[in-house]
Coordinates of C-alpha atoms and ligand atoms in Angstrom, one line a residue:
M1 CA -21.5 -52.4 -111.2
S2 CA -23.8 -54.4 -108.9
N3 CA -23.2 -54.4 -105.1
K4 CA -20.5 -57.0 -104.1
R5 CA -19.0 -58.4 -101.0
I6 CA -15.3 -57.6 -101.2
L7 CA -12.3 -58.7 -99.1
V8 CA -9.3 -56.4 -99.0
T9 CA -6.3 -58.0 -97.2
G10 CA -3.8 -55.4 -96.0
G11 CA -6.8 -53.1 -96.0
A12 CA -5.4 -50.9 -93.1
G13 CA -2.2 -50.2 -95.0
F14 CA -1.4 -47.3 -97.3
L15 CA -2.9 -48.6 -100.6
G16 CA -5.4 -50.9 -98.9
S17 CA -7.1 -48.0 -97.0
H18 CA -7.5 -46.0 -100.2
L19 CA -8.9 -49.1 -101.9
C20 CA -11.4 -49.8 -99.1
E21 CA -12.6 -46.1 -99.2
R22 CA -13.1 -46.2 -102.9
L23 CA -15.0 -49.6 -102.9
L24 CA -17.3 -48.3 -100.1
S25 CA -18.0 -45.1 -102.1
D26 CA -18.9 -47.3 -105.1
G27 CA -21.5 -49.0 -102.9
H28 CA -19.9 -52.3 -102.0
D29 CA -19.7 -54.3 -98.7
V30 CA -16.0 -54.3 -97.7
V31 CA -14.2 -56.7 -95.3
C32 CA -10.8 -55.3 -94.4
V33 CA -8.4 -57.9 -93.0
D34 CA -5.1 -56.8 -91.5
N35 CA -2.6 -57.9 -88.8
F36 CA -1.5 -54.2 -88.3
F37 CA 2.2 -55.0 -88.9
T38 CA 2.7 -51.8 -91.0
G39 CA -1.0 -50.8 -91.3
R40 CA -2.8 -48.7 -88.7
K41 CA -6.3 -48.4 -87.4
E42 CA -5.9 -44.7 -87.9
N43 CA -5.9 -45.3 -91.7
V44 CA -9.5 -46.7 -91.6
R45 CA -10.9 -45.0 -88.6
H46 CA -13.1 -42.8 -90.8
L47 CA -14.6 -45.9 -92.3
I48 CA -15.6 -47.7 -89.1
A49 CA -18.9 -46.0 -88.7
N50 CA -20.0 -47.1 -92.3
P51 CA -22.4 -50.1 -91.9
N52 CA -20.9 -51.6 -95.1
F53 CA -17.4 -51.8 -93.6
E54 CA -16.0 -54.6 -91.4
L55 CA -12.5 -54.6 -89.9
I56 CA -10.9 -58.0 -88.9
R57 CA -7.6 -58.4 -87.1
H58 CA -6.2 -61.5 -88.9
D59 CA -2.9 -62.7 -90.2
I60 CA -3.3 -64.2 -93.7
T61 CA -0.6 -66.9 -93.0
N62 CA -3.6 -68.5 -91.2
P63 CA -6.6 -69.8 -93.1
L64 CA -9.6 -67.6 -93.3
F65 CA -13.2 -68.7 -93.9
I66 CA -15.6 -66.1 -95.1
E67 CA -18.0 -65.6 -98.1
V68 CA -17.0 -63.0 -100.6
D69 CA -17.3 -62.3 -104.4
Q70 CA -13.9 -60.6 -104.9
I71 CA -10.6 -60.6 -103.1
Y72 CA -7.9 -58.0 -103.3
N73 CA -4.7 -59.5 -101.8
L74 CA -2.6 -56.6 -100.7
A75 CA -1.3 -57.9 -97.4
C76 CA 2.5 -57.7 -97.3
P77 CA 4.9 -55.0 -96.0
A78 CA 6.1 -53.0 -98.9
S79 CA 8.9 -50.8 -97.6
P80 CA 12.4 -52.4 -97.7
V81 CA 13.0 -51.4 -94.1
H82 CA 9.8 -53.2 -92.9
Y83 CA 10.0 -56.3 -95.2
Q84 CA 13.6 -56.9 -94.2
Y85 CA 12.8 -56.6 -90.4
N86 CA 11.4 -60.1 -90.4
A87 CA 12.4 -61.6 -93.7
I88 CA 11.0 -65.1 -93.0
K89 CA 7.6 -63.6 -92.0
T90 CA 7.6 -61.6 -95.2
I91 CA 8.1 -64.6 -97.4
K92 CA 5.5 -66.6 -95.4
T93 CA 3.0 -63.7 -95.9
S94 CA 3.6 -63.7 -99.7
V95 CA 3.6 -67.5 -100.2
I96 CA 1.4 -69.1 -97.4
G97 CA -0.8 -66.0 -97.5
A98 CA -1.3 -66.5 -101.3
I99 CA -2.1 -70.2 -100.8
N100 CA -4.7 -69.4 -98.2
M101 CA -6.3 -66.6 -100.2
L102 CA -6.3 -68.7 -103.4
G103 CA -7.9 -71.6 -101.4
L104 CA -10.6 -69.2 -100.2
A105 CA -11.1 -67.9 -103.8
K106 CA -11.4 -71.5 -105.0
R107 CA -13.9 -72.5 -102.4
V108 CA -16.2 -69.5 -102.8
N109 CA -15.6 -69.0 -106.5
A110 CA -14.4 -65.4 -106.1
T111 CA -12.2 -63.4 -108.4
I112 CA -8.9 -62.7 -106.8
L113 CA -6.4 -60.0 -107.5
Q114 CA -2.7 -60.1 -106.5
A115 CA -0.8 -57.0 -105.7
S116 CA 2.5 -58.0 -107.3
T117 CA 5.3 -55.6 -107.8
S118 CA 7.9 -54.1 -110.2
E119 CA 10.4 -55.8 -107.8
V120 CA 9.8 -59.1 -109.8
Y121 CA 12.0 -57.4 -112.4
G122 CA 14.8 -57.1 -109.8
D123 CA 17.7 -54.8 -110.9
P124 CA 16.5 -54.8 -114.6
E125 CA 18.9 -55.2 -117.4
V126 CA 16.2 -54.2 -119.9
H127 CA 14.9 -50.7 -119.7
P128 CA 12.0 -49.7 -119.6
Q129 CA 10.2 -52.9 -118.4
S130 CA 7.4 -54.7 -120.1
E131 CA 5.4 -57.6 -118.7
Q132 CA 7.4 -60.0 -121.0
Y133 CA 10.7 -59.2 -119.2
R134 CA 11.5 -62.0 -116.8
G135 CA 13.7 -60.0 -114.4
N136 CA 17.1 -60.0 -112.8
V137 CA 16.5 -60.9 -109.1
N138 CA 19.2 -62.0 -106.7
P139 CA 17.5 -65.1 -105.0
I140 CA 19.7 -65.0 -101.9
G141 CA 20.1 -61.2 -101.2
P142 CA 18.3 -59.2 -98.5
R143 CA 15.5 -58.1 -100.9
A144 CA 14.8 -61.7 -101.9
C145 CA 12.3 -62.3 -99.2
Y146 CA 10.1 -59.8 -100.9
D147 CA 11.0 -60.2 -104.5
E148 CA 11.1 -64.0 -104.6
G149 CA 8.0 -64.1 -102.3
K150 CA 6.1 -62.0 -104.8
R151 CA 7.4 -64.0 -107.8
C152 CA 6.3 -67.3 -106.1
A153 CA 2.9 -65.7 -105.3
E154 CA 2.5 -65.0 -109.1
T155 CA 3.4 -68.6 -109.8
L156 CA 0.8 -69.8 -107.3
F157 CA -1.8 -67.5 -108.9
F158 CA -1.2 -69.0 -112.4
D159 CA -1.1 -72.6 -111.1
Y160 CA -4.5 -72.1 -109.3
H161 CA -5.8 -70.6 -112.5
R162 CA -4.5 -73.5 -114.7
Q163 CA -5.2 -76.3 -112.2
H164 CA -8.4 -75.1 -110.5
N165 CA -9.7 -72.5 -113.0
V166 CA -9.6 -69.8 -110.3
D167 CA -10.4 -66.4 -111.8
I168 CA -7.2 -64.4 -111.2
K169 CA -5.8 -61.0 -111.9
V170 CA -2.2 -60.1 -111.3
I171 CA -1.0 -56.5 -111.3
R172 CA 2.7 -55.4 -111.0
I173 CA 2.7 -52.1 -109.1
F174 CA 5.5 -49.6 -109.6
N175 CA 6.4 -47.2 -106.8
T176 CA 3.2 -45.5 -105.6
Y177 CA 3.0 -42.7 -103.1
G178 CA 0.5 -40.4 -101.6
P179 CA -1.3 -39.4 -98.3
R180 CA -1.5 -42.1 -95.5
M181 CA 2.0 -43.5 -96.1
N182 CA 3.2 -43.9 -92.6
P183 CA 5.7 -41.1 -91.9
E184 CA 8.0 -43.9 -90.5
D185 CA 7.5 -46.1 -93.6
G186 CA 11.0 -45.6 -94.8
R187 CA 10.2 -45.3 -98.5
V188 CA 11.8 -42.5 -100.4
V189 CA 8.9 -40.1 -101.0
S190 CA 7.6 -40.1 -97.4
N191 CA 11.2 -39.9 -96.1
F192 CA 12.1 -36.9 -98.2
I193 CA 8.9 -35.0 -97.5
V194 CA 9.1 -35.6 -93.7
Q195 CA 12.8 -34.6 -93.7
A196 CA 12.1 -31.5 -95.8
L197 CA 9.2 -30.4 -93.7
S198 CA 11.0 -30.9 -90.4
G199 CA 14.3 -29.3 -91.5
Q200 CA 16.3 -32.6 -91.2
P201 CA 18.9 -33.5 -93.8
I202 CA 17.5 -35.3 -97.0
T203 CA 19.0 -38.7 -97.0
I204 CA 20.0 -39.8 -100.5
Y205 CA 21.3 -43.4 -100.7
G206 CA 24.1 -43.8 -103.2
N207 CA 24.9 -41.0 -105.6
G208 CA 21.2 -40.2 -106.3
Q209 CA 21.5 -41.2 -110.0
Q210 CA 19.3 -44.3 -109.6
T211 CA 15.8 -43.8 -111.1
R212 CA 12.2 -44.7 -110.1
S213 CA 8.8 -44.0 -111.7
F214 CA 6.3 -42.6 -109.2
C215 CA 2.6 -43.1 -109.5
Y216 CA 0.1 -41.1 -107.4
V217 CA -2.2 -43.3 -105.3
D218 CA -5.5 -42.2 -106.9
D219 CA -4.3 -43.2 -110.3
L220 CA -3.2 -46.6 -109.0
I221 CA -6.5 -47.3 -107.2
E222 CA -8.4 -46.6 -110.5
G223 CA -6.0 -49.1 -112.3
I224 CA -6.5 -51.8 -109.6
I225 CA -10.3 -51.5 -109.8
R226 CA -10.3 -51.6 -113.6
T227 CA -8.1 -54.7 -113.5
M228 CA -10.4 -56.5 -111.0
N229 CA -13.4 -55.8 -113.3
S230 CA -11.7 -56.5 -116.6
S231 CA -13.0 -59.1 -119.0
K232 CA -13.0 -62.7 -117.6
G233 CA -10.1 -64.0 -119.8
F234 CA -7.7 -61.2 -118.8
T235 CA -5.4 -62.4 -116.1
G236 CA -2.4 -60.0 -116.5
P237 CA 0.3 -59.7 -115.3
V238 CA -0.2 -56.1 -116.1
N239 CA 2.1 -53.2 -115.2
L240 CA 0.5 -50.3 -113.3
G241 CA 2.7 -47.3 -112.8
N242 CA 3.5 -43.8 -114.1
P243 CA 6.2 -43.9 -116.8
G244 CA 7.6 -40.5 -115.7
E245 CA 11.2 -41.4 -114.7
F246 CA 13.2 -39.4 -112.1
T247 CA 16.6 -39.7 -110.4
M248 CA 16.5 -39.7 -106.6
L249 CA 18.5 -36.4 -106.7
E250 CA 15.8 -34.8 -108.9
L251 CA 13.2 -36.1 -106.5
A252 CA 15.0 -34.5 -103.5
Q253 CA 15.4 -31.2 -105.4
K254 CA 11.8 -31.1 -106.4
I255 CA 10.6 -31.8 -102.8
I256 CA 13.0 -29.1 -101.4
Q257 CA 11.6 -26.6 -103.9
L258 CA 7.9 -27.5 -103.3
T259 CA 8.3 -27.3 -99.5
D260 CA 10.5 -24.3 -99.6
S261 CA 12.8 -26.2 -97.2
K262 CA 16.2 -25.3 -95.9
S263 CA 17.2 -28.9 -95.5
K264 CA 20.5 -30.0 -97.0
I265 CA 21.1 -33.2 -99.0
T266 CA 23.3 -35.8 -97.3
Y267 CA 24.6 -39.0 -99.0
E268 CA 24.4 -42.4 -97.4
P269 CA 25.5 -45.9 -98.7
L270 CA 23.4 -47.5 -101.4
P271 CA 21.5 -50.5 -99.9
I272 CA 22.6 -53.9 -101.3
D273 CA 20.8 -54.9 -104.5
D274 CA 19.1 -51.5 -104.8
P275 CA 17.8 -51.4 -108.4
L276 CA 19.5 -48.8 -110.5
Q277 CA 16.6 -48.0 -112.8
R278 CA 12.9 -48.6 -113.2
K279 CA 10.3 -47.5 -115.6
P280 CA 7.1 -49.3 -116.7
I281 CA 5.9 -49.8 -120.2
I282 CA 2.1 -49.5 -119.8
T283 CA 0.7 -50.2 -123.2
L284 CA -1.0 -53.4 -122.0
A285 CA -2.9 -51.4 -119.3
E286 CA -3.8 -48.8 -121.9
K287 CA -5.1 -51.4 -124.3
E288 CA -6.9 -53.8 -121.9
L289 CA -8.0 -51.4 -119.2
A290 CA -8.1 -48.1 -121.0
W291 CA -6.0 -46.9 -118.1
S292 CA -3.1 -44.5 -117.9
P293 CA -2.1 -42.2 -115.0
T294 CA -3.4 -38.6 -115.0
I295 CA -1.6 -37.0 -112.0
Q296 CA 2.0 -36.1 -112.7
L297 CA 4.7 -36.0 -110.1
E298 CA 4.6 -32.3 -109.1
E299 CA 0.8 -32.3 -108.6
G300 CA 0.9 -35.6 -106.6
L301 CA 3.8 -34.3 -104.5
K302 CA 1.9 -31.1 -103.7
R303 CA -1.1 -33.2 -102.4
T304 CA 1.2 -35.5 -100.4
I305 CA 3.1 -32.5 -98.9
S306 CA -0.3 -31.0 -97.7
Y307 CA -1.1 -34.3 -96.0
Y308 CA 2.2 -34.5 -94.2
T309 CA 2.1 -30.8 -93.2
E310 CA -1.2 -31.5 -91.5
V311 CA 0.1 -34.8 -89.9
L312 CA 3.3 -33.1 -88.6
S313 CA 1.3 -30.1 -87.2
R314 CA -0.7 -32.6 -85.0
S315 CA 2.3 -34.4 -83.6
Ligands
LIG401 P1 1.7 -51.1 -96.4 O1 2.8 -51.6 -95.7 O2 1.2 -49.7 -96.1 O3 0.5 -52.1 -96.4 C1 0.6 -53.5 -96.2 C2 -0.5 -53.9 -95.3 O4 -0.5 -55.3 -95.1 C3 -0.4 -53.3 -93.9 O5 -1.6 -52.8 -93.4 C4 0.1 -54.5 -93.1 O6 -0.2 -54.4 -91.7 C5 -0.6 -55.7 -93.8 N1 0.0 -57.0 -93.5 C6 1.3 -57.3 -93.7 N2 1.5 -58.6 -93.4 C7 0.2 -59.1 -93.2 C8 -0.2 -60.4 -92.8 N3 0.6 -61.5 -92.7 N4 -1.6 -60.6 -92.6 C9 -2.4 -59.6 -92.7 N5 -2.0 -58.3 -93.0 C10 -0.7 -58.1 -93.2 O7 2.1 -51.1 -98.0 P2 1.4 -50.6 -99.3 O8 2.3 -49.7 -100.0 O9 0.0 -50.2 -99.0 O10 1.4 -52.0 -100.2 C11 0.2 -52.8 -100.3 C12 0.5 -53.9 -101.3 O11 0.9 -53.4 -102.6 C13 1.7 -54.8 -100.8 O12 1.4 -56.2 -101.2 C14 2.8 -54.3 -101.7 O13 3.8 -55.4 -101.9 C15 2.2 -53.9 -102.9 N6 3.0 -52.9 -103.7 C16 3.0 -51.6 -103.2 C17 3.8 -50.7 -103.9 C18 3.9 -49.3 -103.5 O14 4.7 -48.5 -104.1 N7 3.1 -48.7 -102.6 C19 4.6 -51.1 -105.0 C20 4.5 -52.5 -105.4 C21 3.7 -53.4 -104.7
LIG402 N1 -8.3 -72.0 -97.2 C1 -8.8 -70.9 -96.5 N2 -10.1 -70.5 -96.6 C2 -11.0 -71.2 -97.4 C3 -10.5 -72.3 -98.1 C4 -9.2 -72.7 -98.0 O1 -8.0 -70.2 -95.8 O2 -12.1 -70.8 -97.5 C5 -6.9 -72.4 -97.0 C6 -6.8 -73.9 -96.6 O3 -6.7 -73.9 -95.2 C7 -5.5 -74.3 -97.3 C8 -5.3 -73.3 -98.4 O4 -6.4 -72.3 -98.3 O5 -4.5 -74.2 -96.4 C9 -5.3 -73.9 -99.8 O6 -6.6 -74.5 -100.0 P1 -6.8 -75.6 -101.1 O7 -8.2 -76.0 -101.1 O8 -6.2 -75.1 -102.4 O9 -5.8 -76.8 -100.7 P2 -5.9 -77.9 -99.6 O10 -6.9 -77.5 -98.5 O11 -6.4 -79.1 -100.4 O12 -4.5 -78.0 -99.1
LIG403 N1 16.1 -43.9 -101.1 C1 16.9 -42.8 -100.7 N2 16.7 -42.2 -99.5 C2 15.7 -42.7 -98.6 C3 14.9 -43.8 -99.0 C4 15.2 -44.4 -100.2 O1 17.7 -42.4 -101.5 O2 15.6 -42.1 -97.5 C5 16.3 -44.5 -102.4 C6 16.5 -46.1 -102.4 O3 17.8 -46.4 -102.2 C7 16.0 -46.4 -103.8 C8 14.9 -45.4 -104.1 O4 15.1 -44.3 -103.2 O5 17.0 -46.3 -104.7 C9 13.5 -45.9 -103.8 O6 13.5 -46.5 -102.5 P1 12.1 -47.1 -101.9 O7 12.5 -47.7 -100.6 O8 11.1 -46.0 -101.8 O9 11.6 -48.1 -102.9 P2 12.2 -49.3 -103.8 O10 13.7 -49.4 -103.6 O11 11.5 -50.5 -103.2 O12 11.8 -49.0 -105.2

């Protein structure tokens, strides 16, 4: 792959920082744009000294004029706690942010990839989920700012593709976890590990029978890069996730076992519109990208637990 100038929006976040790191190690010039809402300079501090890395504080709801060959559009809070904190800002980030980044891609003729989500399937009535499934989203609930924002962004990507011939790639990411998730992020894997390591109760929402499929970050980054560099005609949407499916109770028990924790499980109310089940069908990714995850939950959790053990020992 030849050396490219690559923009990563949301590059100081959890996934964005891993992506910047990988692109730099592949020899590219990386421009990381972030407004530091949920991202942290800490996540990219080790990259600052690299002459091929640039960090810009910028909010993608404002226009951005730079020259690049590829754009990975990851900017958007991903944890329900954070995306519901300022719901209007979340939907502006997804919709106005997408318009600006698509306008940029159109002007400079860049390939642009959108980090969409399994949340476009809402609380799915079809299980497991393939890309053909159109979803079951409540358009007026507390999760809608995120789910509908991401759905509208997908619409914009396909309209810019049809109307202006912009080279687009859309991935639908299923729950991904790993080192550098903010300990305060609020998503389930980081919550449970931090709780287990610090001896606090493990907070299961609802009865713990709801399921999720968890993908380790390194697998996901490989899938993202393969999608960006896939053949010109391939737009997606393509599911990227690990089809292993676990209940939240199983996840809690696994984390307690792996951390050898004395934490007890407590039960709290299930948030409104919390999807009851989720599992990707990934045959499209296998066929088009020759991609499938290689790191199973136990191994990924062990690596993530090591990271948090280190982080908590510093604080
Ligand atoms: P994250 O919250 O760690 O990262 C998001 C980053 O975007 C942060 O650095 C944040 O500061 C930045 N940001 C938010 N609004 C911005 C704005 N208006 N302008 C500039 N920067 C802004 O979350 P993550 O898990 O790394 O998620 C990255 C992307 O992947 C998001 O678009 C998310 O919707 C998507 N995604 C993630 C998952 C997952 O499980 N991790 C699943 C599905 C989709
Ligand atoms: N835009 C941007 N950077 C660019 C080109 C465009 O941020 O390099 C923004 C521009 O400000 C506009 C949006 O992208 O708000 C959509 O651009 P497009 O050219 O599609 O639409 P128009 O400018 O005609 O509204
Ligand atoms: N969850 C939980 N305890 C927590 C955080 C989350 O039981 O401390 C549950 C949550 O209700 C959901 C699942 O774990 O059913 C995944 O939640 P997360 O916020 O990580 O992601 P999403 O709901 O967006 O898939």
